[in-house]
Amino acid sequence: MNFLEQDSSVIAPLYAKSALDFVKGEGVYLYDAKGKAYLDFASGISVNALGHRHPALLNALKEQSEKFFHISNLFPNEPQIKLAEKMLSLMKFGETDGATTNNYFSGKAFFCNSGTEANEAAIKFARKYFAQKGENRTEIISFLNGFHGRTYGALSATGQPKLQAGFGKMLSDFSHIEWNNADALKKSVGEKTAAIILEPIVAEGGILTPSKEFINAINELAAKFGFLVIADEIQAGMGRCGAFSAAELYGINADITTWAKAIGGGLPLGAVLMKNKIAEILKPGDHGTTFGGNPLACTLGLAVAEEISKPDFLKSVQARSEQLKNGLAELAKKYSWIGEVRGEGLLLGVPVEKPVADLINACREKGLLVLRAGADVLRLLPPLIISEEDVSNALEKLDEACGVLQ
Ligand SMILES: Cc1ncc(COP(=O)(O)O)c(C=O)c1O
């Protein structure tokens, strides 16, 4: 039995896995059992922002593992507090909230274990917020092609019917409208809207950026009707778009942001950052999780947050983004079947008119790991620490892979 057969003999068939047998990761590379190196432009699907085995992560892991792994949420834990402080300070909620409170952070954090859990919590908090205010608002509006997770609340918000098929009724009072359609949004929101939830860049669904008009409409309608805006930063946040928060980069006035993937430095961690007005209505028992905000995961999360907030880190992400975008634009000139690059920072995609799976396989042959988004988009999610040379290497490999498909 090969590795993949061994896997499928015991693991439920929920993923389309490839036969690669990775044994080690180091920096921006993964190595298979034969010692072949793969430039990792998938980052564990937007998780490994600092690449593999980054010294800051190894140090953080060592330090916390010598104290304790888990104590539950019945006691405060220092890594959780420090990560909340760090993320809230990077989030600048204070400024967008009109700095109405004396709390420097003007917001609070809730930690969970994954992206879907973060969105689940955000949806619950939004509905509870209005219930506590005595307002009958339960409607949640999200966008077609968006992706928010696989549990029922997050799946109900996910605008992809194929992912909901066969799972019975989704939650009530959820609706999906076309992305970037400001008019449709205007017609859909009203006094019953509790929240809209959006990915600042629709990632899984095809790397779709928001138009200025669309963002303006979101902000204006939220101000007019008083509903909450939930920005799902799970794939796009944490420096990936060249800014800490993708919502802030685009000027989306989010009341709640949801986080996962990169914030755990490779360990399972999710978070909800909410303005104080929402945190104020929550009380013990309203929501919770055993593992959420686990000290080990939060220690790694803090290491990630500290790295990405170093003075030149995001500038480097932006520079590598430009380099990659330019290189992809060159490839689009060379190969007629490659479309225009889209996305922001190091969350980039190019539509292709040949089967994406073939291109992904050809890239693997050349030692480059890449992903798909939507039906026909090649998605590139390199670690945020990549160097100029890494990007040049990746572009060369991609060029060679395209040549194979030509
Ligand atoms: C934007 C977005 N939201 C939510 C999720 C769900 O996260 P998780 O797989 O950690 O539940 C994902 C995962 O791909 C995502 O990209």
XYZ file of N, CA, C and O and ligand atoms in Angstrom, residues 45 113-117 119 147-150 199 201 203-204 232-236 258 260-261 379, ligand 1:
112
model
N -3.077 26.226 3.139
C -4.282 27.034 2.868
C -4.328 28.270 3.782
O -5.202 28.412 4.644
N -11.562 27.697 18.040
C -10.541 26.797 17.493
C -10.411 26.780 15.978
O -9.505 26.140 15.459
N -11.330 27.401 15.287
C -11.306 27.291 13.826
C -12.088 28.448 13.219
O -12.768 29.203 13.931
N -12.035 28.512 11.898
C -12.744 29.569 11.194
C -14.253 29.424 11.303
O -14.978 30.379 11.566
N -14.720 28.214 11.082
C -16.174 28.025 11.119
C -16.715 28.359 12.510
O -17.773 28.958 12.652
N -15.959 28.012 13.527
C -16.404 28.333 14.905
C -16.417 29.840 15.144
O -17.269 30.348 15.887
N -17.002 32.136 12.899
C -18.188 32.686 12.232
C -19.471 32.281 12.946
O -20.420 33.064 13.039
N -17.448 31.944 1.240
C -17.261 30.716 2.035
C -16.985 31.111 3.481
O -16.095 31.917 3.753
N -17.768 30.520 4.407
C -17.592 30.877 5.813
C -17.417 29.683 6.728
O -17.264 29.848 7.939
N -17.474 28.463 6.183
C -17.232 27.295 7.023
C -18.272 26.226 6.834
O -19.208 26.361 6.029
N -18.126 25.146 7.593
C -18.897 23.923 7.344
C -19.907 23.566 8.425
O -20.620 22.586 8.289
N -16.540 38.159 3.207
C -15.086 38.065 3.109
C -14.653 39.331 2.378
O -15.156 39.592 1.278
N -12.149 39.800 0.658
C -11.888 39.245 -0.677
C -12.495 37.851 -0.676
O -12.169 37.037 0.202
N -12.368 34.459 -1.244
C -11.136 33.698 -1.504
C -11.419 32.347 -2.169
O -11.169 32.180 -3.366
N -11.971 31.400 -1.378
C -12.265 30.067 -1.938
C -13.097 30.199 -3.211
O -12.944 29.422 -4.146
N -15.140 38.592 7.627
C -14.472 37.297 7.787
C -13.032 37.444 7.281
O -12.786 37.501 6.078
N -12.108 37.556 8.237
C -10.686 37.773 7.917
C -9.919 36.453 7.900
O -8.683 36.450 7.908
N -10.653 35.362 7.919
C -10.028 34.062 8.152
C -8.939 33.730 7.132
O -7.869 33.262 7.495
N -9.211 34.025 5.872
C -8.196 33.753 4.859
C -7.394 35.017 4.492
O -6.210 34.942 4.210
N -8.055 36.161 4.525
C -7.439 37.377 3.982
C -6.705 38.215 5.033
O -5.883 39.063 4.686
N -13.750 38.128 12.153
C -13.508 36.731 12.539
C -12.173 36.285 11.959
O -11.816 36.655 10.838
N -8.944 33.060 11.902
C -8.489 31.682 12.156
C -7.247 31.476 11.290
O -6.479 32.420 11.103
N -7.073 30.297 10.759
C -5.933 29.982 9.882
C -4.613 30.504 10.450
O -4.073 29.918 11.363
N -4.752 29.665 -7.463
C -4.613 30.543 -6.281
C -3.206 30.416 -5.712
O -2.716 29.301 -5.515
C -12.922 32.958 4.446
C -13.048 31.682 5.211
N -13.921 31.618 6.232
C -14.059 30.502 6.967
C -13.332 29.372 6.698
C -13.512 28.144 7.536
O -12.396 27.968 8.332
P -12.120 26.535 9.021
O -11.768 25.595 7.916
O -10.978 26.798 9.966
O -13.359 26.156 9.727
C -12.422 29.394 5.635
C -11.651 28.184 5.291
O -11.151 28.012 4.204
C -12.264 30.575 4.876
O -11.416 30.646 3.851
